[in-house]
XYZ file of C-alpha atoms in Angstrom:
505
model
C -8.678 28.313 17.926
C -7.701 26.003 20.655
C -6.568 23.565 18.193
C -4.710 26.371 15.916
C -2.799 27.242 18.797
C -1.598 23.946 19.866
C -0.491 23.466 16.014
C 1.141 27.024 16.183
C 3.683 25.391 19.560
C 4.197 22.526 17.656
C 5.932 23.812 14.546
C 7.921 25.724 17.187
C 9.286 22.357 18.500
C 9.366 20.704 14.950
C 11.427 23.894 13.850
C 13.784 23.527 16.385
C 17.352 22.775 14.484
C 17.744 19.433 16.236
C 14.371 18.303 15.580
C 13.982 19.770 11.642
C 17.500 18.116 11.182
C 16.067 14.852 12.139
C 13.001 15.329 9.928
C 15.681 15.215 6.787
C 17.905 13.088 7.963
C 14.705 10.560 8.377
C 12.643 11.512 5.405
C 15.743 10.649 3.232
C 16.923 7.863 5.033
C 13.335 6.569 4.590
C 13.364 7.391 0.860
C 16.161 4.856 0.612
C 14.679 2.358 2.906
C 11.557 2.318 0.882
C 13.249 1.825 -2.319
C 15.194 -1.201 -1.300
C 12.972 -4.213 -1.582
C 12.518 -5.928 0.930
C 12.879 -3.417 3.542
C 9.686 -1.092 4.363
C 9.092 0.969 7.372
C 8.405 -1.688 9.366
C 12.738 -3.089 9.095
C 13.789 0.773 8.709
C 12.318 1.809 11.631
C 13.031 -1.272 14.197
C 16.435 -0.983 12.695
C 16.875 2.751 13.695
C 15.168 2.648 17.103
C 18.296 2.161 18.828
C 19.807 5.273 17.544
C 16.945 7.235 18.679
C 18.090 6.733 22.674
C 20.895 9.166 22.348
C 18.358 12.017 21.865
C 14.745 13.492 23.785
C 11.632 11.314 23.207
C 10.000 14.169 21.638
C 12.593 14.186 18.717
C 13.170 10.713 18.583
C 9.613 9.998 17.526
C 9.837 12.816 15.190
C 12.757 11.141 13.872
C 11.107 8.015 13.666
C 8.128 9.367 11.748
C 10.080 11.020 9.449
C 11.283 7.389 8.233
C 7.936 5.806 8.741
C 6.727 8.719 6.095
C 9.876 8.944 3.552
C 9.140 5.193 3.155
C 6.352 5.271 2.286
C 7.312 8.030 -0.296
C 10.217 5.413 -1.260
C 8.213 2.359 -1.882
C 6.996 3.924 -5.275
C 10.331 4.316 -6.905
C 11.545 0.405 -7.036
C 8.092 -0.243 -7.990
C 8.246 2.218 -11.105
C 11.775 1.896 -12.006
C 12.495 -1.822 -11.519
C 8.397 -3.130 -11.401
C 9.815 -4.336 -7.564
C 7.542 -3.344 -5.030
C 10.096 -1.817 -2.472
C 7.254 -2.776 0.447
C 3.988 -3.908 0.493
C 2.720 -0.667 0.766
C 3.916 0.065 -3.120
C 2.506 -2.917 -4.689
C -0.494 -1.649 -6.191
C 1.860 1.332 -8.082
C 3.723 -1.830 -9.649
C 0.372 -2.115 -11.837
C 0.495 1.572 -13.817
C 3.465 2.389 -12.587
C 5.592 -0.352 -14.563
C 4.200 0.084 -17.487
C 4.484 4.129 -17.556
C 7.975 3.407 -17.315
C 8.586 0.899 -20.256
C 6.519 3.608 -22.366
C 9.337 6.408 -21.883
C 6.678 7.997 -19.055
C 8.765 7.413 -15.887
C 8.458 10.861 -15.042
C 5.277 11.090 -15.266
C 4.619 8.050 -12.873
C 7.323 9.466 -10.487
C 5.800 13.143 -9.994
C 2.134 11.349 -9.722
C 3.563 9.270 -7.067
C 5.462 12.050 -5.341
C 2.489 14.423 -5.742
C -0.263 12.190 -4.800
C 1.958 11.317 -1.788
C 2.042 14.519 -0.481
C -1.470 15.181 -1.121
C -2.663 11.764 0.738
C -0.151 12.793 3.547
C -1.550 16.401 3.854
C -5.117 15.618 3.558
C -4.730 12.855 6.558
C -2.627 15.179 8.747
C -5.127 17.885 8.496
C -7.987 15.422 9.495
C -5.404 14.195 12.202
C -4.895 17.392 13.588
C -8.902 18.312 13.572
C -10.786 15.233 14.178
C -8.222 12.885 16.069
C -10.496 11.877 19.280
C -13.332 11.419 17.454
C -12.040 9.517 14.475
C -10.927 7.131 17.321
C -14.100 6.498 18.861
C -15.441 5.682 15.386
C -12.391 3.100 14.818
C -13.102 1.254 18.088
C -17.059 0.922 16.977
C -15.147 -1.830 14.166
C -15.374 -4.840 15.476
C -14.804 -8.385 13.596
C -18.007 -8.387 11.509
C -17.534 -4.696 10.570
C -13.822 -5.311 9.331
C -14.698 -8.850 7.793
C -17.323 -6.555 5.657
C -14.522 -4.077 4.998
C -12.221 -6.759 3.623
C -15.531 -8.214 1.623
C -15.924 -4.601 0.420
C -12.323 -5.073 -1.155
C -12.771 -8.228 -2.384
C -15.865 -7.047 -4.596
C -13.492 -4.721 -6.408
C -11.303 -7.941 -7.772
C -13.532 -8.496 -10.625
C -12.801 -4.756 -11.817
C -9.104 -5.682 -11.404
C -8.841 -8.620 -13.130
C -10.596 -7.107 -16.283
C -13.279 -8.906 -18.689
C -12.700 -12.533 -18.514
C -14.536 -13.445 -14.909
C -13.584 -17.247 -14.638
C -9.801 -15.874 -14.783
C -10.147 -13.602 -12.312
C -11.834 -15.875 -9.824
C -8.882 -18.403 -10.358
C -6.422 -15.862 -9.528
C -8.700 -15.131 -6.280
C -8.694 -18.398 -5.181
C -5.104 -19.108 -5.295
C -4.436 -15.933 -3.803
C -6.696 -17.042 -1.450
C -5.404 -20.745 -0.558
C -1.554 -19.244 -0.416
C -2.742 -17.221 2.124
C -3.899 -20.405 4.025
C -0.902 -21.733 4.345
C 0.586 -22.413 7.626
C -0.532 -22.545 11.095
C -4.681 -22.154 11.515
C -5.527 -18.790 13.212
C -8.011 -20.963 15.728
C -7.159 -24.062 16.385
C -3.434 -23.846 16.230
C -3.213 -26.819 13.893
C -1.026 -26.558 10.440
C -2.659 -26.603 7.032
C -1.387 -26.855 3.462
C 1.914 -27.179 3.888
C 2.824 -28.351 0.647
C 5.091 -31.215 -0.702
C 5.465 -31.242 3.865
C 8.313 -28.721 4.100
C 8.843 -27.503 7.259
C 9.398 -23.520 5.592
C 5.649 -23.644 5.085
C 4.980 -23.449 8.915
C 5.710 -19.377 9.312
C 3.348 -18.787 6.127
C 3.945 -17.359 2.830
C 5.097 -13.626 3.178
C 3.128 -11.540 1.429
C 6.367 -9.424 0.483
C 8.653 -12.488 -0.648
C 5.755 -13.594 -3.038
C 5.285 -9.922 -4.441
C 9.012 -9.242 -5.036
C 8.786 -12.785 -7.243
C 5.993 -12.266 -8.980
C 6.823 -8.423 -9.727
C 10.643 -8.355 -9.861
C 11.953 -12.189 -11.134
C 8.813 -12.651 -13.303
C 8.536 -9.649 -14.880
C 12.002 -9.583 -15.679
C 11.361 -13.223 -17.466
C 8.964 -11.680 -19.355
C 10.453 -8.742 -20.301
C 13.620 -10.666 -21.657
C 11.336 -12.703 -23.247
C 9.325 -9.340 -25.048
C 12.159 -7.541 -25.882
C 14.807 -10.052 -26.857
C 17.128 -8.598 -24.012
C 17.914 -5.862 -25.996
C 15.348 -3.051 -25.096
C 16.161 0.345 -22.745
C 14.160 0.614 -19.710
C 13.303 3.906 -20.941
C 13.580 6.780 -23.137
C 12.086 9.605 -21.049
C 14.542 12.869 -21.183
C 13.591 15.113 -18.613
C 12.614 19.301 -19.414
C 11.107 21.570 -17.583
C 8.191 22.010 -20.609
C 7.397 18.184 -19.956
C 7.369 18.286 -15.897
C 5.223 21.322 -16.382
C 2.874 19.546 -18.904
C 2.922 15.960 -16.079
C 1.696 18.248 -13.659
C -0.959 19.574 -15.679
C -2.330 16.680 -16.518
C -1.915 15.424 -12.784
C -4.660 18.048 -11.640
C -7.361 15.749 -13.678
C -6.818 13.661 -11.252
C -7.859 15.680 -8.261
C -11.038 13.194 -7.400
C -8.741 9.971 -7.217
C -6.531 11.258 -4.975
C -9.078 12.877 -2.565
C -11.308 9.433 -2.648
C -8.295 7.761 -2.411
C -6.543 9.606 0.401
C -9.976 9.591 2.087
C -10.039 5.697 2.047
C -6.935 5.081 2.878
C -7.296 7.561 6.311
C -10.073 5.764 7.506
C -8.923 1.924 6.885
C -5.593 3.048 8.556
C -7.304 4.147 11.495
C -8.768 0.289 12.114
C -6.696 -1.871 13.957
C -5.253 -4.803 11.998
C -5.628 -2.931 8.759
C -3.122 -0.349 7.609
C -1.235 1.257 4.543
C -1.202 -2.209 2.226
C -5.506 -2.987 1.883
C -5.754 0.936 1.890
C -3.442 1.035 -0.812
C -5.234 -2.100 -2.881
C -8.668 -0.993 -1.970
C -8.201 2.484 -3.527
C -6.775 0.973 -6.933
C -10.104 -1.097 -7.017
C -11.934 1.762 -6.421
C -10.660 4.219 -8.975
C -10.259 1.652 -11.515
C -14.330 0.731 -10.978
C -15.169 4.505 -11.093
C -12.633 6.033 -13.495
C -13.824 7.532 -16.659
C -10.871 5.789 -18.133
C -10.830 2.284 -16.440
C -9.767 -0.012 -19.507
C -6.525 1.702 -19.133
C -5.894 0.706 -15.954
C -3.109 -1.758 -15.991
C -1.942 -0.758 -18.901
C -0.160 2.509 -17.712
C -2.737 5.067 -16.732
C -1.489 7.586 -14.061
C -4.968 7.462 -11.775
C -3.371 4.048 -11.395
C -0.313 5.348 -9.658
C -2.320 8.459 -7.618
C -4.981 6.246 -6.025
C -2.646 4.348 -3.858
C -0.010 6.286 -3.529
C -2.435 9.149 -1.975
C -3.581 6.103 -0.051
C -1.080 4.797 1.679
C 0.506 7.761 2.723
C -3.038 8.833 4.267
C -3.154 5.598 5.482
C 0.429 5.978 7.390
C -0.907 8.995 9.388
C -4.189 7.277 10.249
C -2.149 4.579 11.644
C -0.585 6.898 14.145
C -4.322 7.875 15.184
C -5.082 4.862 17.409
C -1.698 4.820 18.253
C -1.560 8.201 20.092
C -5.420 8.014 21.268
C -6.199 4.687 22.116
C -2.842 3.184 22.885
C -3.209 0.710 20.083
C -1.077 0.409 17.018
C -3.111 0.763 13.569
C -0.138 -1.165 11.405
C 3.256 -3.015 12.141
C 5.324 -0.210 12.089
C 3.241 1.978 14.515
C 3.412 -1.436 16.960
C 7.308 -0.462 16.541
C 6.596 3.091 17.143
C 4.544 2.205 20.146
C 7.008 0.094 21.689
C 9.492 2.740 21.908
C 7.406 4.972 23.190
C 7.553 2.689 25.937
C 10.504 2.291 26.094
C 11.334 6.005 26.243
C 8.389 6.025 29.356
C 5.831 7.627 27.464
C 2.278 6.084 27.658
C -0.099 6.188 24.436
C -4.215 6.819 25.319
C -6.760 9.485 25.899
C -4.436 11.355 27.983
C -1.651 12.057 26.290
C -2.642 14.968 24.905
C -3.159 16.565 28.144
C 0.392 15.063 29.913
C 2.867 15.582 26.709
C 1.351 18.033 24.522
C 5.064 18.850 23.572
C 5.390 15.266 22.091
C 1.945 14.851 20.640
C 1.775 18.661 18.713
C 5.224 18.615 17.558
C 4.987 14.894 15.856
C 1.619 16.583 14.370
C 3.630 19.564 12.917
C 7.031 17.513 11.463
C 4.091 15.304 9.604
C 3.666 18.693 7.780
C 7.385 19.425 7.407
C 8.421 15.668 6.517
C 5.640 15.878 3.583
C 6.931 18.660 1.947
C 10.517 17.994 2.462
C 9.800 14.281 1.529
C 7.985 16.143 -2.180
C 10.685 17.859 -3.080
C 13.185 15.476 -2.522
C 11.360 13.455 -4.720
C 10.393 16.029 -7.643
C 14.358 16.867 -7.494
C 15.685 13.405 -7.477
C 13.632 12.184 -10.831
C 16.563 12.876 -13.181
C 18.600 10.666 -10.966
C 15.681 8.275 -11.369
C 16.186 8.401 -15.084
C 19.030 7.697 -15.370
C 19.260 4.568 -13.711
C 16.189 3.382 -16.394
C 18.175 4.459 -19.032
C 20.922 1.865 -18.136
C 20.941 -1.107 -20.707
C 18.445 -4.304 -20.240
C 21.579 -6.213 -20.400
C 23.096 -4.474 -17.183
C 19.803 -3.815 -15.363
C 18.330 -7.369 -15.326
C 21.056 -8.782 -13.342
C 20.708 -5.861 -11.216
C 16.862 -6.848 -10.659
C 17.957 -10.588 -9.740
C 20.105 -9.244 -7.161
C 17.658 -6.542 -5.566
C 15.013 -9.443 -5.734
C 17.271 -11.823 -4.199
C 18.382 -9.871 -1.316
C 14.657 -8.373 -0.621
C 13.515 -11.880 -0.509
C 15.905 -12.744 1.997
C 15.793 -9.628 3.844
C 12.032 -9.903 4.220
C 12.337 -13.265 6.565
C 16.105 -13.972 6.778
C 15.396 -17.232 5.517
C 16.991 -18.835 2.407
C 13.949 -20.935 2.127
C 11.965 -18.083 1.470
C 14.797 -17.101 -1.796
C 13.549 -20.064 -3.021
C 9.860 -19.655 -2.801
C 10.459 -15.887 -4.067
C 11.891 -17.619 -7.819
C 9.139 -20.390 -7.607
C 7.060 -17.568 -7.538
C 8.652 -15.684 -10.435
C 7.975 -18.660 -12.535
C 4.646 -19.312 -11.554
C 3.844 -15.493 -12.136
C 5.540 -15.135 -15.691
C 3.551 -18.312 -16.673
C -0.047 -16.807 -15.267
C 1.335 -13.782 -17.298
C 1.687 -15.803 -20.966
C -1.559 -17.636 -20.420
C -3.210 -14.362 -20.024
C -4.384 -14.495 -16.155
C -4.228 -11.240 -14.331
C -1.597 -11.170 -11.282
C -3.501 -8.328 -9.227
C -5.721 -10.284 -7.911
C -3.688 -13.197 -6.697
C -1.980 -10.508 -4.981
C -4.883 -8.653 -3.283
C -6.378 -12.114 -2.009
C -2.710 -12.916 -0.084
C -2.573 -10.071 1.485
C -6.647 -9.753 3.013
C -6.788 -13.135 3.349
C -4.705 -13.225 6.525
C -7.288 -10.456 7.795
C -10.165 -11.600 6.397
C -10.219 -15.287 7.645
C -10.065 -14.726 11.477
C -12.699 -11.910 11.341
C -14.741 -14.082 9.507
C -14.664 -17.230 11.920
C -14.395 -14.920 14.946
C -17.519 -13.172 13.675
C -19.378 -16.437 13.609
C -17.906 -17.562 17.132
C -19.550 -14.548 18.400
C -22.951 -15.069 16.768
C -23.212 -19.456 17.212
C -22.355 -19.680 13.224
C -25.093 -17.625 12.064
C -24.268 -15.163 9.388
C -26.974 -12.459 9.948
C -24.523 -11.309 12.253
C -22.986 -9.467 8.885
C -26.224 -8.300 7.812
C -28.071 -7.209 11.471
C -25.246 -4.821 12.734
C -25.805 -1.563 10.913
C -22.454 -0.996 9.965
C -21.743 -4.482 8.410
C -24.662 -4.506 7.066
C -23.959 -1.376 5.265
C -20.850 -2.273 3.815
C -21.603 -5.914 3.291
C -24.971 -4.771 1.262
C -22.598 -2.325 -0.979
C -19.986 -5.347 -1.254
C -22.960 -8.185 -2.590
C -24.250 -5.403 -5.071
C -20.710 -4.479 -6.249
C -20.210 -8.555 -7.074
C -23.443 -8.522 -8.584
C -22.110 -6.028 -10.912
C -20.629 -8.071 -13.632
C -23.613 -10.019 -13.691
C -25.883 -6.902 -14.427
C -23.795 -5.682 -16.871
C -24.017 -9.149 -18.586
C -27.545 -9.362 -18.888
C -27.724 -5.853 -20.464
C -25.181 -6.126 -22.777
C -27.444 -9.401 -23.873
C -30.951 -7.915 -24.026
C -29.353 -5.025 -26.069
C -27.747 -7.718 -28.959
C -30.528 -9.394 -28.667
C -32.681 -5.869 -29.132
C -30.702 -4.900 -31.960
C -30.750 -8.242 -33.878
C -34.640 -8.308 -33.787
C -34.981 -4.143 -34.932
């Protein structure tokens, strides 16, 4: 009741008509921010801070979280329109959510993305707003060898992404795995693999210049290529009978988005982790337990709900450690945090007790900025549409442009425009000789996590490894990890004794 009532103050301050006018003004200011690739939360909201000094703390972080949420609302509607990820976040919708599109079913990828949003945002705001100080005592019992297992966890789902052919898949790991190598070495401070001995090399391969190649300049190659030049980006003409039958079908999908929203809560929660591996790891996971998994890839809409209801659960779990703990679960809750202390406000324990003002009425706009943030969305998708009905002709120069400026945007570094059409290439070749992208992907972006945990791990234990398998939370995971690897294998040997069963009958 205690806990009802604090909730029942807050939507007092998050109605208030300066602070609900902020919650718009951010969720669709957010929206856009998301959709422009190369942007994300992370550039929309250290953009914006500035602006937020000419009002109280209290509404400036409202403000503030109202762009950190329509972003991640945003990020799907690049990724399903143009097959640009509009921030890391979205990559992961790029896979279903591309090829909904060039099948006429935009709409249907643009409501699952909207609804599955608002579900994953929901869901984690309710567990926010119930379990916060305990949820951050189990966040701070993940040290290196626990999150090392995590990121092993996600790695075991690659072979589920990458489809049938195995040795494929475990190329596209590794050089996934060796871009993310690049650079300077987490330990000893020494620089590795910097190719051909260009200088660009020495800041590392971001994650969001290589996406926005491989999913916006080389699936526009290969779309020119399919189509001639000549094809519509799609066909879908919006009713109310077909909305109404998209959101029908949408309710099958009530398990994916709960798992999913579930998942990516509790990875945003861990420090280091946040909305992207939350996002990946719960498109590995529904694609390994849905009914309908060979679809995945190929345009099937769990594909679009499991990280979208991810990495909006993910976005509110972030703020968790944030408010609690005093320690910021992603990049753009390090911005967040910084202007908290800017404004003289002091994340941890106490918090609750010295601003309750602040901390209840950021917990009730996360309720308002949802909703608002759906039906902006659900209204918009005409809009959407017709933009994707705009001639291949006139929309692939548009992609070039969008690609070019979020590659640039993402660094400020011309080098990096470079490295974003080397990687267009390099992806529309994997594409023709039949290796799967997702992957690649998934291994750049944990690798960078993965590797220190992993050597910090074993500078904690002298170099042995049991350190993974003694700690009962490592162990767990890294157990569940081995047997989900093992998978393929079993399968394998099954499918062999049964032709071999059936040859001999």
């Amino acid at each position: 009741m205690e806990i009802l009532q604090h909730l029942f103050d807050g939507f007092l301050i998050a109605f208030q008509p300066l602070n609900i006018g902020l919650v718009v003004l951010g969720v669709i200011v957010g929206l856009f921010i998301g959709a422009m690739p190369g942007l994300g939360s992370v550039n929309g909201v250290a953009i914006l801070v500035p602006m937020t000094f000419l009002v109280p703390p209290t509404a400036a972080i409202i403000f503030l979280a109202a762009i950190y949420y329509g972003a991640m609302y945003g990020g799907a509607i690049s990724s399903v329109m143009l097959g640009i990820p509009g921030a890391s976040t979205a990559v992961a919708t790029t896979f279903d959510g591309r090829p909904l599109a060039l099948k006429g079913l935009a709409d249907k990828a643009l409501l699952g993305a909207a609804v599955a949003s608002f579900f994953g945002g929901t869901l984690s705001v309710i567990l926010f707003t119930g379990f916060a100080p305990p949820l951050a005592d189990v966040a701070l019992s993940f040290g290196d060898p626990e999150i090392f297992a995590l990121m092993l966890l996600a790695f075991a789902t690659f072979v589920g992404l990458g489809g049938d052919d195995i040795p494929k898949t475990i190329f596209s790991i590794a050089i996934g795995l060796v871009l993310s190598s690049v650079g300077f070495d987490y330990i000893s401070g020494e620089p590795r693999l910097l190719l051909f001995g260009l200088d660009g090399f020495l800041n590392q391969i971001n994650f969001l210049v290589l996406a926005i190649g491989i999913y916006g300049i080389g699936e526009m190659l290969w779309t020119i290529e399919v189509s001639r030049g000549d094809s519509m980006m799609s066909k879908a003409v919006i009713t109310v009978d077909r909305m109404w039958g998209n959101a029908k079908e949408l309710l099958g999908t009530w398990k994916v988005a709960v798992t999913s929203s579930l998942l990516g809560f509790f990875v945003g929660i861990l420090p280091a982790a946040g909305a992207t591996p939350g996002s990946l790891m719960a498109y590995g996971v529904a694609k390994m337990t849905h009914k309908n998994s060979e679809n995945f890839g190929k345009g099937e809409v769990a594909g679009v709900v499991a990280p979208e209801a991810a990495n909006n659960a993910a976005s509110t779990g972030s703020m968790l450690p944030m408010l609690t703990l005093g320690i910021p679960g992603s990049p753009t809750t390090a911005i967040l945090l910084g202007a908290m202390v800017i404004w003289g406000i002091t994340p941890g324990p106490t918090l609750f007790v010295d601003q309750p003002e602040l901390v209840w009425g950021l917990t009730a706009s996360l309720y308002v900025a949802n909703l608002f943030a759906l039906l902006a969305n659900v209204f918009m998708i005409p809009i959407f549409l017709w933009v994707l009905r705009m001639p291949f002709t006139i929309l692939a120069p548009v992609i070039f442009v969008l690609s070019v400026i979020g590659g640039y945007a993402a660094t400020l570094r011309l080098f990096d425009v470079w490295l974003m059409l080397i990687f267009g290439v390099g992806g529309y070749l994997l594409r023709k000789l039949d290796y799967p992208l997702a992957p690649a992907v998934l291994a750049i972006v944990l690798g960078p996590i993965a590797e220190p945990k992993l050597r910090q791990s074993l500078i904690i234990s002298d170099g042995d490894i049991s350190i993974f398998i003694t700690r009962p939370i490592s162990g767990t995971i890294t157990v569940i990890a081995l047997l989900l690897i093992l998978l393929p294998l079993f399968k394998l040997i099954r499918d062999r004794l049964r032709q071999k069963a059936s040859s001999t009958a």
